[in-house]
Coordinates of C-alpha atoms in Angstrom, one line a residue:
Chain A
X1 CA 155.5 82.4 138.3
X2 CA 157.2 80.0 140.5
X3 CA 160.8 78.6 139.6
X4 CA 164.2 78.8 140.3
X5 CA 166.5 81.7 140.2
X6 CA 170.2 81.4 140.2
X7 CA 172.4 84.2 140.4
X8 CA 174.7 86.1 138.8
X9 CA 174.7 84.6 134.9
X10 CA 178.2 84.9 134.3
X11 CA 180.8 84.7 137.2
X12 CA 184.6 85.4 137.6
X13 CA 187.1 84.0 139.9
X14 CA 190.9 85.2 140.6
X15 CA 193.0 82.6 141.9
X16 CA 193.1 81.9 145.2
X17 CA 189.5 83.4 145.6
X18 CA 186.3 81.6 146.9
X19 CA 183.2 82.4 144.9
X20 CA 179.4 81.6 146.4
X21 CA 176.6 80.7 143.6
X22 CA 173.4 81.8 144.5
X23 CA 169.9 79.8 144.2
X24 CA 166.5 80.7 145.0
X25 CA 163.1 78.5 144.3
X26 CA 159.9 79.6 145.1
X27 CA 158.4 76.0 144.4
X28 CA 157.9 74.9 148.2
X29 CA 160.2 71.7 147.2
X30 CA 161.6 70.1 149.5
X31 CA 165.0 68.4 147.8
X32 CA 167.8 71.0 146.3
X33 CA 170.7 69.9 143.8
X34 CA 173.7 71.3 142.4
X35 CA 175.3 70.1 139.3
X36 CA 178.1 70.7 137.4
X37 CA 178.1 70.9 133.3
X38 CA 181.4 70.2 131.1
X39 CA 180.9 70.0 127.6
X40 CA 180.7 66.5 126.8
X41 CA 179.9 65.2 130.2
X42 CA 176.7 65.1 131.0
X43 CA 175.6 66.4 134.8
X44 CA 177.7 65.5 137.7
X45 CA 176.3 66.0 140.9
X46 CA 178.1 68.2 143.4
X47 CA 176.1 68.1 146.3
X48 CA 172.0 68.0 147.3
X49 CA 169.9 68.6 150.7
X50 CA 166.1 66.8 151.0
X51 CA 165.6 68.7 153.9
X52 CA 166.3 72.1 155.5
X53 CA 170.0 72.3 157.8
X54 CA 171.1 68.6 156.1
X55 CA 173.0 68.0 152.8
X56 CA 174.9 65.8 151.2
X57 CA 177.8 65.1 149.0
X58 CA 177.3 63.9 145.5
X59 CA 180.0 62.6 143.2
X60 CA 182.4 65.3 142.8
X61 CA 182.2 66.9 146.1
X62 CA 185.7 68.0 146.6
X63 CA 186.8 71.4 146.9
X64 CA 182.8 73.0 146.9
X65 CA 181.1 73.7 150.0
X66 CA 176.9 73.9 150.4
X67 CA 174.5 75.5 153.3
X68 CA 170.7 75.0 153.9
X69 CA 169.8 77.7 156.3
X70 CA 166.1 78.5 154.5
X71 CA 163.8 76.2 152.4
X72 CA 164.0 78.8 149.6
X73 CA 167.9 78.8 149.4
X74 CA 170.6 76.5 148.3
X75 CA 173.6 78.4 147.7
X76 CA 177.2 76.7 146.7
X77 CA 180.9 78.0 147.5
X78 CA 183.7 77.1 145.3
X79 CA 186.8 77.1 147.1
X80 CA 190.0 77.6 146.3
X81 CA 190.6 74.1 146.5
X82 CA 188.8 73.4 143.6
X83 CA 191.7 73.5 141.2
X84 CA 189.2 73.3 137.7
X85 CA 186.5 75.3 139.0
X86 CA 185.9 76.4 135.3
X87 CA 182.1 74.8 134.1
X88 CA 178.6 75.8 134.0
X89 CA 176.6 75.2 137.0
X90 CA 172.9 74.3 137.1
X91 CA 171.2 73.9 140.7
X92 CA 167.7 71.8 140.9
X93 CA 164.8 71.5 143.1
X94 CA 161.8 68.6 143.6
X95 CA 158.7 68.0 145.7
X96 CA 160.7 65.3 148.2
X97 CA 164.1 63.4 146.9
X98 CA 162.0 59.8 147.9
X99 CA 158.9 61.0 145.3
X100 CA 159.2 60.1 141.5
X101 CA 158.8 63.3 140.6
X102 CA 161.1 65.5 137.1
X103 CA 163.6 67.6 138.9
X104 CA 163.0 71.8 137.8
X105 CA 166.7 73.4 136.8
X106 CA 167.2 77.2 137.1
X107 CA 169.0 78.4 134.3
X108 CA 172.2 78.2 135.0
X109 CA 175.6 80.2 136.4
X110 CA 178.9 79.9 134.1
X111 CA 182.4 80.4 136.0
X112 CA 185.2 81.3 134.6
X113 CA 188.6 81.8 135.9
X114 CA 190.4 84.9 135.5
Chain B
X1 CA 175.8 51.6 140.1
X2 CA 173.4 53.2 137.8
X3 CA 174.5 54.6 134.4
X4 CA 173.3 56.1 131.3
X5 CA 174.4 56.2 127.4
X6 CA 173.9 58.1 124.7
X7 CA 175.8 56.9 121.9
X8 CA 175.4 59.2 119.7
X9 CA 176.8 63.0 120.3
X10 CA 175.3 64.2 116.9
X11 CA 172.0 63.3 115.6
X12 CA 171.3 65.2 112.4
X13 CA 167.6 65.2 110.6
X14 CA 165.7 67.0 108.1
X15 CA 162.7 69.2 109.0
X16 CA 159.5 66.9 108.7
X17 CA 161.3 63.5 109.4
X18 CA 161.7 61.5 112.2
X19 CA 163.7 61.5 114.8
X20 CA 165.4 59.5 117.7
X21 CA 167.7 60.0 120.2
X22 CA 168.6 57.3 121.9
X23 CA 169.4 56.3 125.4
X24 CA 170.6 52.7 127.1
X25 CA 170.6 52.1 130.9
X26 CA 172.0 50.4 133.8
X27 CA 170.5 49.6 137.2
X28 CA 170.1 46.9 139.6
X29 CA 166.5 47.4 140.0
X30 CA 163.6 48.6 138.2
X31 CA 164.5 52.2 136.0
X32 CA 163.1 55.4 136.7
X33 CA 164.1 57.2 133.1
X34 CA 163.7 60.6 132.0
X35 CA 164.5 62.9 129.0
X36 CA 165.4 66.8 129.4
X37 CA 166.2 69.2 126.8
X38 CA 168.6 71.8 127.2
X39 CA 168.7 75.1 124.8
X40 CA 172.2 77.1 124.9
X41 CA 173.2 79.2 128.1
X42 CA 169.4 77.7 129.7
X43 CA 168.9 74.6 132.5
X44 CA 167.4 71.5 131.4
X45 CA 163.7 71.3 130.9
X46 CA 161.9 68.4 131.6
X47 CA 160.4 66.2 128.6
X48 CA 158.6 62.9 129.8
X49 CA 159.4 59.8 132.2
X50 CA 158.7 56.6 132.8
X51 CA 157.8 55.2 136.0
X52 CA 155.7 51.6 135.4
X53 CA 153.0 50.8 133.1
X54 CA 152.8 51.5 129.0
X55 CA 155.8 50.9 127.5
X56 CA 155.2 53.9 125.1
X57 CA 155.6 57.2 126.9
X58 CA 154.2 60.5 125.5
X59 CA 155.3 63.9 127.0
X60 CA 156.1 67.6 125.6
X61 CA 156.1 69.4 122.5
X62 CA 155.2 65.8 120.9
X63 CA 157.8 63.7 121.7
X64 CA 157.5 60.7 122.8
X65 CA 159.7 57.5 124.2
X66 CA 159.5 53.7 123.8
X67 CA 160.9 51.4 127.0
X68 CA 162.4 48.4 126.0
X69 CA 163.5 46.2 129.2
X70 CA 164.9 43.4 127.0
X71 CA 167.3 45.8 125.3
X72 CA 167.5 48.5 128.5
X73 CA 166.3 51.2 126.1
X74 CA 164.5 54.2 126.5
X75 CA 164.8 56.1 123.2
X76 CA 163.6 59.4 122.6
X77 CA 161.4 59.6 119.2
X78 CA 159.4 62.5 117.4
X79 CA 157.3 61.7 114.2
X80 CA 158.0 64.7 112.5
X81 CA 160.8 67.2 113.6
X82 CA 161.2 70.7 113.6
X83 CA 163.8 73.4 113.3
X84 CA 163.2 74.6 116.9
X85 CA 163.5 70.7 118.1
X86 CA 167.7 71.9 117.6
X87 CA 169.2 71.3 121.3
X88 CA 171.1 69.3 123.7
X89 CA 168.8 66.1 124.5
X90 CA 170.0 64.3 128.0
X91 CA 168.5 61.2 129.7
X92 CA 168.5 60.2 133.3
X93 CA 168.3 57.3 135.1
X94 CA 167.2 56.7 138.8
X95 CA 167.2 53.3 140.6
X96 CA 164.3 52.1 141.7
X97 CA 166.6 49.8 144.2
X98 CA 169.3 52.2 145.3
X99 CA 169.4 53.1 149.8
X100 CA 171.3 55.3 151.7
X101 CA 172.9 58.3 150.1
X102 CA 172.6 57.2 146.6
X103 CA 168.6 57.3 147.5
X104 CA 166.7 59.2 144.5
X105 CA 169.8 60.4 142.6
X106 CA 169.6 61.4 139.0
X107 CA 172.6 60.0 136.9
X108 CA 172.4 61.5 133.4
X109 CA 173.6 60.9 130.3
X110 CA 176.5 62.7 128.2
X111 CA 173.8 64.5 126.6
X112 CA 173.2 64.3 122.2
X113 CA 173.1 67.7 120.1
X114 CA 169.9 67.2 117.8
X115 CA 170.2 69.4 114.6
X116 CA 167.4 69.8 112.7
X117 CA 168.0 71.0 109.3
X118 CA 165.3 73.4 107.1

């Protein structure tokens, strides 16, 4: 079945330490998105890439870091810089950012801090 | 800018009744609107949208979603609830008018817990 697979589930970071999230899709889309989930909040977007080696930043870019080396993979650092890293993170894929199309969300990777 | 709210952070219902969530929106051009559900420790799955057309948009699991441009509404509605309807209910918004590197984003809303009691 094709989706999106984000790895690991749960996630711990010391202080000081820089922690990557991984995502994989398997869709053939085009546009990836990380968000970030506080209770209460809503989704703020972090950073997103409509095309392979080009991303860009969202609205709480600060202190998180992004590569798009393959198609397939979207994965997203949080540095030590990000002083609340502490949140549930959801990345997102669709067809082509400029198409009308629903966005498909993996299921998630929680960080906590230690 | 383009925003989204939900005004309500509980919505609480009986089994068999109706529901709505509801949803108001901002945008400088036409509205792109969508409604995801979310079930605990899962990502958001995708319900309906509306595009252009019918004002009356049907989607999954039999909800459904009126557009009102008058009032900047897009509520979510469902004739008859269930117990398994119980989760975290977002809308999103996308500007039909929005260029450069706001092109095609997604602002959501806060997101409503809908409780649906036996």
């Amino acid at each position: 079945d094709g989706g999106i697979t984000q790895s690991p589930k749960y996630l711990f970071r010391k202080e000081g330490q820089n922690v990557t999230l991984s995502c994989e899709q398997n869709l053939n889309h085009d546009a990836m998105y990380w968000y970030r989930q506080d209770p209460g909040q809503g989704l703020r977007l972090i950073y997103y890439s409509q095309i392979v080696n080009d991303f860009q930043k969202g609205d709480i870019a600060e202190g998180y870091s992004v590569s798009r080396e393959k198609k397939e993979s979207f994965p997203l650092t949080v540095t030590s810089a990000q002083k609340n890293p502490t949140a549930f993170y959801l990345c997102a894929s669709s067809i082509r950012q400029r198409d009308i199309q629903p966005q498909h969300f993996g299921d998630g990777t929680r960080l906590s801090i230690l | 800018a383009q925003s989204v709210a939900q005004p309500e952070d509980q919505v609480n219902v009986a089994e068999g009744n109706p529901l709505t969530v509801k949803c108001t929106y901002s945008v400088s051009g036409n509205p792109y609107l969508f409604w995801y559900v979310q079930y605990p420790n899962r990502g958001l799955q995708f319900l309906l949208k509306y595009i252009t057309g019918d004002n009356l948009v049907k989607g999954s699991y039999g909800f459904e979603a009126e557009f009102n441009k008058s009032q900047t509404s897009f509520h979510l509605k469902k004739p008859s609830a269930l117990v398994s309807d119980s989760a975290l209910y977002f809308c999103a918004v996308r500007d039909s008018n929005a260029g450069g590197t706001s092109y095609g984003k997604l602002t959501f809303g806060q997101g409503t817990i809908l409780t649906v009691h036996p």
